[in-house]
PDB file of C-alpha atoms in Angstrom:
ATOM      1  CA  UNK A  22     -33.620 -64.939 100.614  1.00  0.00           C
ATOM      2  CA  UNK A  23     -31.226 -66.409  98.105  1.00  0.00           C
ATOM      3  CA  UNK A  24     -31.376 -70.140  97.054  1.00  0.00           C
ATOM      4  CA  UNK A  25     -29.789 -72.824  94.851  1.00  0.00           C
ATOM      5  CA  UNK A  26     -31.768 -75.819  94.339  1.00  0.00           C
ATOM      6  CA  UNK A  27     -29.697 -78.576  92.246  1.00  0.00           C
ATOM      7  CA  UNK A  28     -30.618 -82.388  91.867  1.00  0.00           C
ATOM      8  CA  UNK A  29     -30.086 -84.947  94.635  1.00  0.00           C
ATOM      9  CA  UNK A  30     -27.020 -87.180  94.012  1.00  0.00           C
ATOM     10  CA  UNK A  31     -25.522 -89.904  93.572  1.00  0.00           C
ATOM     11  CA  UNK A  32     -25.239 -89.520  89.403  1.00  0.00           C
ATOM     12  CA  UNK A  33     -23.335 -93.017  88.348  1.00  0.00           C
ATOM     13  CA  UNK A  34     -22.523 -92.931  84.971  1.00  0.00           C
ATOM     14  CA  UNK A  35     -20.235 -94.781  82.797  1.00  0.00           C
ATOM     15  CA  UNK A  36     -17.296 -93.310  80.889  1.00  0.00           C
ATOM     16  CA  UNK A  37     -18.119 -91.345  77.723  1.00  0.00           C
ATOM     17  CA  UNK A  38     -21.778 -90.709  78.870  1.00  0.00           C
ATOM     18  CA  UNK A  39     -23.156 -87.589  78.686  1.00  0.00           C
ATOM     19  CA  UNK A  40     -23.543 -85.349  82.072  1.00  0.00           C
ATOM     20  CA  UNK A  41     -26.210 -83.163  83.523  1.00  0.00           C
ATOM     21  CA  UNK A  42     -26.911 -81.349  86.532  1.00  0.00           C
ATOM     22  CA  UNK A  43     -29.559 -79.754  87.107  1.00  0.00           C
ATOM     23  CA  UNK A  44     -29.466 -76.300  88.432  1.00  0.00           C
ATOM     24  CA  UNK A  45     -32.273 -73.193  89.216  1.00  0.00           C
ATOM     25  CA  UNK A  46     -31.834 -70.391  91.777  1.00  0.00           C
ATOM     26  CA  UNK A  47     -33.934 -67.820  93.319  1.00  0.00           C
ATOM     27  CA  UNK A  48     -32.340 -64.631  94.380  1.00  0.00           C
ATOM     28  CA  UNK A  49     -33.845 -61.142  95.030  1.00  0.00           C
ATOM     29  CA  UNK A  50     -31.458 -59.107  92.991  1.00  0.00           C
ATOM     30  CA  UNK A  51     -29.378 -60.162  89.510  1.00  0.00           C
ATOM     31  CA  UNK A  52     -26.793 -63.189  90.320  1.00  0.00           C
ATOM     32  CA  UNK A  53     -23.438 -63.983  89.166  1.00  0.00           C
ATOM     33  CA  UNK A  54     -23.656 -68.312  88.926  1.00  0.00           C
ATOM     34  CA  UNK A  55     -20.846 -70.425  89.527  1.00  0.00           C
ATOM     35  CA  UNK A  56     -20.334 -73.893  89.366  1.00  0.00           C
ATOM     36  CA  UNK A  57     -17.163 -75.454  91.717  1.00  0.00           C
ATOM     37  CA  UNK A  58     -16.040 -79.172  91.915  1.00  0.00           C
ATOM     38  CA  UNK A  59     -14.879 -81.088  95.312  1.00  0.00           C
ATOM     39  CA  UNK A  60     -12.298 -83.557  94.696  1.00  0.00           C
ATOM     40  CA  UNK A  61     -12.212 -86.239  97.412  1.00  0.00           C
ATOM     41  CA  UNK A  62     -10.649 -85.124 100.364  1.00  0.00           C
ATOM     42  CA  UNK A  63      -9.987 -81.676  98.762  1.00  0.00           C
ATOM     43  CA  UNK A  64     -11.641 -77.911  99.223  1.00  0.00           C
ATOM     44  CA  UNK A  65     -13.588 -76.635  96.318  1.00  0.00           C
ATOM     45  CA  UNK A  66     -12.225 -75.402  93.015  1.00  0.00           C
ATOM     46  CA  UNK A  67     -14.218 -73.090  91.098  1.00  0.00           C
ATOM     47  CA  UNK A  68     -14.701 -74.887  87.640  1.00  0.00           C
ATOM     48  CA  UNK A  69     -17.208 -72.022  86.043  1.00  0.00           C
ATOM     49  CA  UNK A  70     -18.935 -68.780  85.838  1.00  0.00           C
ATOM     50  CA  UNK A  71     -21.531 -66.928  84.265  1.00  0.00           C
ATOM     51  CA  UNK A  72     -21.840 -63.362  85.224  1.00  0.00           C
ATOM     52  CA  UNK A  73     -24.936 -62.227  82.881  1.00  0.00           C
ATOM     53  CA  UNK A  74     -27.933 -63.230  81.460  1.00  0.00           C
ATOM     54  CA  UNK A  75     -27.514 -65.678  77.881  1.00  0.00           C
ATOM     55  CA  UNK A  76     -23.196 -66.177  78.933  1.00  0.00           C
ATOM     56  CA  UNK A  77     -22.102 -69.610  78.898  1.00  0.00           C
ATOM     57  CA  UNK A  78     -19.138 -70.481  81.084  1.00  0.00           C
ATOM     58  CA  UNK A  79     -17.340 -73.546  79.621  1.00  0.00           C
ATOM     59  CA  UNK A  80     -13.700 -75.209  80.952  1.00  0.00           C
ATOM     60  CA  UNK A  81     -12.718 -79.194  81.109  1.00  0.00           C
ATOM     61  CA  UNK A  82     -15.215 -79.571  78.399  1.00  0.00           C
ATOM     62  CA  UNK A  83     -17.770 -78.707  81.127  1.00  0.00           C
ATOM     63  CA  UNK A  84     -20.608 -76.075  80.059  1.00  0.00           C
ATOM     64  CA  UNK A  85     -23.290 -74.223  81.373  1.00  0.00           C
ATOM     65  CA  UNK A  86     -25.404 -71.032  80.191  1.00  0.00           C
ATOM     66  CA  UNK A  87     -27.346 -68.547  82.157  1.00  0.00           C
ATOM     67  CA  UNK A  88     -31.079 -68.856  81.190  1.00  0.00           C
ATOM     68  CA  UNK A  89     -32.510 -66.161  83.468  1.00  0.00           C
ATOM     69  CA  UNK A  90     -36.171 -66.582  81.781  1.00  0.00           C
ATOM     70  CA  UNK A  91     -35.792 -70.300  83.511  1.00  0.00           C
ATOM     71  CA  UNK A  92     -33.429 -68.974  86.307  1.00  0.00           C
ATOM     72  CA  UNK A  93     -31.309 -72.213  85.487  1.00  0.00           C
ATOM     73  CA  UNK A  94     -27.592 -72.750  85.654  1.00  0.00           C
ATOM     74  CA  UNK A  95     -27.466 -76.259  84.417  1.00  0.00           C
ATOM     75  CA  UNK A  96     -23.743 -78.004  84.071  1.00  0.00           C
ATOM     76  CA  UNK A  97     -23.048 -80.210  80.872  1.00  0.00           C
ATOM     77  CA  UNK A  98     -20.468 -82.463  80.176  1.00  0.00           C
ATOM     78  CA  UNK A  99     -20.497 -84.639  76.740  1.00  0.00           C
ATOM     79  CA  UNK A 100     -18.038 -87.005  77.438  1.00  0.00           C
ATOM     80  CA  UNK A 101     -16.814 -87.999  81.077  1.00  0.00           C
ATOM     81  CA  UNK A 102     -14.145 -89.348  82.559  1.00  0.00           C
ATOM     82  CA  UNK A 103     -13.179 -91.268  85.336  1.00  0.00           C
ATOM     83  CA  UNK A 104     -11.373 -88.434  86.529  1.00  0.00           C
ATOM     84  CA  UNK A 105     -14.586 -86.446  86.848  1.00  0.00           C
ATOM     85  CA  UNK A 106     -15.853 -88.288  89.671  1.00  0.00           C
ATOM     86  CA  UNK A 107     -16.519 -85.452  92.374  1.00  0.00           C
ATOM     87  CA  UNK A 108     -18.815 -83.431  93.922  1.00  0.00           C
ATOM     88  CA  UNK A 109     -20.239 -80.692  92.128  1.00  0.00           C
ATOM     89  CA  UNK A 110     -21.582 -77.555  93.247  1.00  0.00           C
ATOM     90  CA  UNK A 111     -23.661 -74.574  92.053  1.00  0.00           C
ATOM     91  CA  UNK A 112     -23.985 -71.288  93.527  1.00  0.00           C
ATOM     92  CA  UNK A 113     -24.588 -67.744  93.172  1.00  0.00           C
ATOM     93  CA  UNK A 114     -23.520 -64.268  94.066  1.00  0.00           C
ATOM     94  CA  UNK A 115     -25.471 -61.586  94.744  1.00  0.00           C
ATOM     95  CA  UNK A 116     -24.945 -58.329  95.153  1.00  0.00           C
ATOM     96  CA  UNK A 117     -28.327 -57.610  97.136  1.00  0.00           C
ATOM     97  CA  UNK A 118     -27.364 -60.151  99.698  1.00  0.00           C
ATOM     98  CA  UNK A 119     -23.722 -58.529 100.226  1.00  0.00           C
ATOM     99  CA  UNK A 120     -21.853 -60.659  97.450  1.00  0.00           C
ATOM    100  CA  UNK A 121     -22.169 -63.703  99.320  1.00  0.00           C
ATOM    101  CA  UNK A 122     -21.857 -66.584  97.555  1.00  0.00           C
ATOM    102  CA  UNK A 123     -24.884 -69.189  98.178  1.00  0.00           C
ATOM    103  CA  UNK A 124     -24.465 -72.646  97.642  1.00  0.00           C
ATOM    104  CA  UNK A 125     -26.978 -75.942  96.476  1.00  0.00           C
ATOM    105  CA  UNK A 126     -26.635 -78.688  98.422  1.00  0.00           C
ATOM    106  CA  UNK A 127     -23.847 -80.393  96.070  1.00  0.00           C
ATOM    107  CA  UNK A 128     -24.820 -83.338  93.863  1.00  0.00           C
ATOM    108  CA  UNK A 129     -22.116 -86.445  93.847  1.00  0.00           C
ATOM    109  CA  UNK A 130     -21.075 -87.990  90.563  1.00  0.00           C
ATOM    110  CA  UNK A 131     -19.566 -91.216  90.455  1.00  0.00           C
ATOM    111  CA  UNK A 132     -18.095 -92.366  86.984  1.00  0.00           C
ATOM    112  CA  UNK A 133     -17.145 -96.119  86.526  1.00  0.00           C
ATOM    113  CA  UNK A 134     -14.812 -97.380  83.624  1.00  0.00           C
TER     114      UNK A 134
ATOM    115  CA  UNK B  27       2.754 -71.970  95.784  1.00  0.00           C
ATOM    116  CA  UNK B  28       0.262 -68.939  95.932  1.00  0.00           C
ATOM    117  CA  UNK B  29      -2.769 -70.582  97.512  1.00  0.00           C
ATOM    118  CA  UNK B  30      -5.208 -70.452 100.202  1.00  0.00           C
ATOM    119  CA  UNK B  31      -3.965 -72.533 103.253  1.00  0.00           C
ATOM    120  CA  UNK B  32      -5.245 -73.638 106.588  1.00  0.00           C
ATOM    121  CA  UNK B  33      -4.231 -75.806 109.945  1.00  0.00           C
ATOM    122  CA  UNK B  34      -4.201 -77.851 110.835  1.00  0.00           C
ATOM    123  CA  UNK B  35      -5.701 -80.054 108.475  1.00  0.00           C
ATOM    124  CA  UNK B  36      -7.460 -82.325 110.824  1.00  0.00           C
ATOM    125  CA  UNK B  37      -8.178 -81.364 114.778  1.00  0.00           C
ATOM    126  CA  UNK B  38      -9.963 -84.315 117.342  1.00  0.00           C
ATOM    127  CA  UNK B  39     -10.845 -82.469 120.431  1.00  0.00           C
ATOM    128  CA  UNK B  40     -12.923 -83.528 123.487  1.00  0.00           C
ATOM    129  CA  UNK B  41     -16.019 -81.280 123.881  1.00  0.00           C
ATOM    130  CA  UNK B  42     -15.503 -78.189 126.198  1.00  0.00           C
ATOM    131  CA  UNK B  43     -11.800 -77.576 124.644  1.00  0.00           C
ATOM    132  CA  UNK B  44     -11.280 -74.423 123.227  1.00  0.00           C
ATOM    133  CA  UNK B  45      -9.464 -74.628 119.792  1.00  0.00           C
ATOM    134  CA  UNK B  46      -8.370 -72.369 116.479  1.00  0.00           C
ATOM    135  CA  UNK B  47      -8.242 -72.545 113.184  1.00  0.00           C
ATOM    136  CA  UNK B  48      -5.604 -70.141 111.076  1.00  0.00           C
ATOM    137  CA  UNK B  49      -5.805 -69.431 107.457  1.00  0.00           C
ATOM    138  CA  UNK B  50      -3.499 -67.402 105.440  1.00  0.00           C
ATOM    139  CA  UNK B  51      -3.903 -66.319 101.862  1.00  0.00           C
ATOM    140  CA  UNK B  52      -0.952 -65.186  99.662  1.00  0.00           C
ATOM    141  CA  UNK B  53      -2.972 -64.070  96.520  1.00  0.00           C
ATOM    142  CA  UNK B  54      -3.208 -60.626  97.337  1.00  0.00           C
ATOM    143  CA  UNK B  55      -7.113 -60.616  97.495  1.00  0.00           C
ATOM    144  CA  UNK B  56      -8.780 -58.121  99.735  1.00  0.00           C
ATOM    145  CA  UNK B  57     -11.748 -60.488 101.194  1.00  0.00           C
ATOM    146  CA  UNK B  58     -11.826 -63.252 103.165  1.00  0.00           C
ATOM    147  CA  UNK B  59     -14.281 -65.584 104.250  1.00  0.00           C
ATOM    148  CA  UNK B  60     -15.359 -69.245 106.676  1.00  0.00           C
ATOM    149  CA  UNK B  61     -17.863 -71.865 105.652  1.00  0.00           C
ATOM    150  CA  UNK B  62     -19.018 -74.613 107.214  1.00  0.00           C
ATOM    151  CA  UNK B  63     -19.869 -78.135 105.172  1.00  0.00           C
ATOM    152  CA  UNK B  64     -21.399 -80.138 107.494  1.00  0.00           C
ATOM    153  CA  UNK B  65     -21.848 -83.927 106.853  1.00  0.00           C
ATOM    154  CA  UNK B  66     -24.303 -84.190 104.148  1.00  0.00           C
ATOM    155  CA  UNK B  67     -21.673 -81.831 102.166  1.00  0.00           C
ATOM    156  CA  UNK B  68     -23.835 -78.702 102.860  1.00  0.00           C
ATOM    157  CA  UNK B  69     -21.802 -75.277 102.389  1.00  0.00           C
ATOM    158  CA  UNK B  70     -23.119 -72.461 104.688  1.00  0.00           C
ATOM    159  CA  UNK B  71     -21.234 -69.183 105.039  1.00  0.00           C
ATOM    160  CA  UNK B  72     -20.290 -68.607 108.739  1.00  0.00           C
ATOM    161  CA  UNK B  73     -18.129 -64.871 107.766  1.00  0.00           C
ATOM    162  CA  UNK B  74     -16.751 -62.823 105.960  1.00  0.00           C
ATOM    163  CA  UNK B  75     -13.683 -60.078 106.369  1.00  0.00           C
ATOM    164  CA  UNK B  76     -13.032 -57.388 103.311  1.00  0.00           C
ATOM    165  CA  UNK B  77      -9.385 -55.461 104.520  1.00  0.00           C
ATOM    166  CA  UNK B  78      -9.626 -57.010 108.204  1.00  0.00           C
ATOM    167  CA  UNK B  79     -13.312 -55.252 108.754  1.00  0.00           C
ATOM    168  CA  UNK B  80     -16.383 -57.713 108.996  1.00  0.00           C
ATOM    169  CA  UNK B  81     -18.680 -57.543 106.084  1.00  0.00           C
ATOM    170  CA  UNK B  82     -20.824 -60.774 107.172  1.00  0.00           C
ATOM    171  CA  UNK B  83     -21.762 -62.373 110.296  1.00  0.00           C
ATOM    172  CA  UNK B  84     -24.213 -65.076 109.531  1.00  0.00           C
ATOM    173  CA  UNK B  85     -26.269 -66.680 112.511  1.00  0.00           C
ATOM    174  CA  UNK B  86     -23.516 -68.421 114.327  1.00  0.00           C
ATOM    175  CA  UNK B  87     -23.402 -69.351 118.025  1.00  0.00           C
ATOM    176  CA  UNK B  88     -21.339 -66.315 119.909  1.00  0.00           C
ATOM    177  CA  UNK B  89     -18.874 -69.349 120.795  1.00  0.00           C
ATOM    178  CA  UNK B  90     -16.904 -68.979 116.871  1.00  0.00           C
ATOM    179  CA  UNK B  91     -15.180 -65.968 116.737  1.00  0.00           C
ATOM    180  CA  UNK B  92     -13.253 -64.796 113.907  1.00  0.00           C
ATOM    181  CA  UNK B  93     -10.113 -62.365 113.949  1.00  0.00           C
ATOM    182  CA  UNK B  94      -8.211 -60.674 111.031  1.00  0.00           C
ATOM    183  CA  UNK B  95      -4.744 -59.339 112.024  1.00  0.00           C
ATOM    184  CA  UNK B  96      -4.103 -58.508 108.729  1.00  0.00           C
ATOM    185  CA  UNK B  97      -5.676 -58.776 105.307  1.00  0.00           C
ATOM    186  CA  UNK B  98      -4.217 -62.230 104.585  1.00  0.00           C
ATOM    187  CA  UNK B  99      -5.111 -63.793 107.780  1.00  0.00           C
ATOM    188  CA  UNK B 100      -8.338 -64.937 109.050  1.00  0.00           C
ATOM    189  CA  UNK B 101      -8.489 -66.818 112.044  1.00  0.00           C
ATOM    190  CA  UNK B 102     -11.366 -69.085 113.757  1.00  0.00           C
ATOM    191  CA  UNK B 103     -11.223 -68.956 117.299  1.00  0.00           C
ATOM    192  CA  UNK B 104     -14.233 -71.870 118.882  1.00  0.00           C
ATOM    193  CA  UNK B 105     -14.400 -71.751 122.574  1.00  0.00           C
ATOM    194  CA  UNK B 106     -16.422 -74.950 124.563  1.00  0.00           C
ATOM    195  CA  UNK B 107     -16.620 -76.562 121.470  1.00  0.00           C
ATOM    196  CA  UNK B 108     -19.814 -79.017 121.240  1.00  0.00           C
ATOM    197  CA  UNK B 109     -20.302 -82.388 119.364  1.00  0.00           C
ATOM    198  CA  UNK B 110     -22.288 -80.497 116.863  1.00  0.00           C
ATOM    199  CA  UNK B 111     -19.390 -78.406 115.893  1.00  0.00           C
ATOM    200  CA  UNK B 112     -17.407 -81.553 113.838  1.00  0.00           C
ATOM    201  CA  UNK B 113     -17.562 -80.736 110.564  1.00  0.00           C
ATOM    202  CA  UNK B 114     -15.211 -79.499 107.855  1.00  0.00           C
ATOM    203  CA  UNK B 115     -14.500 -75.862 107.671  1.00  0.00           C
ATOM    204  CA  UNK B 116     -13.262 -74.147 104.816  1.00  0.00           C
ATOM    205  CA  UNK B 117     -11.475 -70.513 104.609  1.00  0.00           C
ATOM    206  CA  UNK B 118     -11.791 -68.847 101.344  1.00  0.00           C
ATOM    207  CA  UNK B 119     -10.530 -65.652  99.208  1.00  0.00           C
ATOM    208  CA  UNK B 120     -11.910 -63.536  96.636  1.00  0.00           C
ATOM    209  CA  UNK B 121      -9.874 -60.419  95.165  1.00  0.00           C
ATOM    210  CA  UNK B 122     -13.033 -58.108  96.111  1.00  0.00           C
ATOM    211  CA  UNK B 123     -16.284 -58.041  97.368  1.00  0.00           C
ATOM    212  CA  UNK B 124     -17.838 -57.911  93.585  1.00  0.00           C
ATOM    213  CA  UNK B 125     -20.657 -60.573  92.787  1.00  0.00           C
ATOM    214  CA  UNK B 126     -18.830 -61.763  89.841  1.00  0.00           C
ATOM    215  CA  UNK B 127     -15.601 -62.995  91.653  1.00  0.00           C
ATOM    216  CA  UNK B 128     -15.184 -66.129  92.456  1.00  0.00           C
ATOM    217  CA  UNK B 129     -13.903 -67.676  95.270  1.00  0.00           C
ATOM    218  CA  UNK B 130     -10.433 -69.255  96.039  1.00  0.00           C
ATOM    219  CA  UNK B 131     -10.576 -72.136  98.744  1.00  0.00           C
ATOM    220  CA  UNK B 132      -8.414 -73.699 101.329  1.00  0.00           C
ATOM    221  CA  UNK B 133      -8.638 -77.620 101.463  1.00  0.00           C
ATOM    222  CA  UNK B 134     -10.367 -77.728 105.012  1.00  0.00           C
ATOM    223  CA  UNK B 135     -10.192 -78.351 108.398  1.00  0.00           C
ATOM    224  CA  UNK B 136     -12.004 -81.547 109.759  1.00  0.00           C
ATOM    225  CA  UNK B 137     -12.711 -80.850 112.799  1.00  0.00           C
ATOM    226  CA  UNK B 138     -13.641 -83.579 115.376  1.00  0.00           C
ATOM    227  CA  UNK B 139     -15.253 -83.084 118.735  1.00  0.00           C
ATOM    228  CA  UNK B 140     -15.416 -86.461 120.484  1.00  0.00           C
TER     229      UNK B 140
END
């Protein structure tokens, strides 16, 4: 079946470091990826998506591009803030699987001024 | 505000209670759906409804039981609820059933079964 494997948490970084989170799926037919945020205390908001192979979603200064030769979905973020402390989530959809959308198991990212 | 929205917000309930969760979207969008994020913030999909008919019924104890009245309504019904039942569930939208929507979330239930 579908799966989204991204890195264990916590990530503590200072402000103004550079971000990555480490992403790769398995899925039997040709995902969509997303990649949501979880505020404290909030439900998730979809922060990015990539629907084909090579596309690079990108919003907040957040980016990630589809490799499917690596079946990665890793998120980037040059410069954070403290506001970006959250929970952050990648996932796919796939069609073969009824569109569900399958999630990793969330990675927590702690920024300190 | 158009949004996904649920309640209550947060439900403490001794085990054996019966209890419901409603969720309501006003976005228009055709398909609706529960997770479950259990404490270690893991997201499983419990089910799904596209136009009030049930597209997805993952393996979940015959206790939850989802009902649509309408296309922007989804409603979790849990009867002799169970400590392993607290968690935080989450109703969601999505405008279709195509892979390359994505989802619109509520901001939970926490539920609490003492």
């Amino acid at each position: 079946g579908d799966s989204v494997t991204q890195m264990e948490g916590p990530v503590t970084l200072s402000e103004e470091a550079f971000l990555t989170i480490n992403c790769t799926y398995t899925a039997t037919g040709y995902p969509s990826l997303f990649w949501y945020v979880q505020y404290p205390g909030e439900g998730l908001q979809l922060l990015l998506k990539a629907t084909k192979a090579d596309d690079k979603g990108s919003n907040k200064g957040f980016e990630a591009t589809y490799r499917k030769e690596t079946t990665s979905f890793h998120l980037e973020k040059g410069s954070v803030q403290v506001s970006d402390s959250a929970v952050y989530f990648c996932a796919l959809s796939d069609r073969a699987a009824g569109n569900k959308l399958t999630f990793g198991g969330g990675t927590r990212v702690l920024v300190k001024p | 505000d158009t949004a996904v929205s649920q309640t209550p917000k947060y439900l403490v309930t001794q085990m054996g209670n019966d209890k419901s969760i409603k969720c309501e979207q006003n976005l228009g969008h055709d398909t609706m759906y529960w997770y479950k994020q259990d404490s270690k913030k893991f997201l499983k999909i419990m089910f799904s409804y596209n136009n009030k008919e049930l597209i997805i019924n993952e393996t979940v104890p015959n206790r939850f039981s989802p009902k649509s009245p309408d296309k922007a309504h989804l409603n979790l019904h849990i009867n002799s609820l169970e400590l392993g039942d607290s968690a935080v569930y989450f109703c969601a939208s999505s405008r279709g059933v195509g892979q390359g929507e994505g989802y619109t979330f509520g901001s939970g239930t926490r539920l609490t079964v003492v």
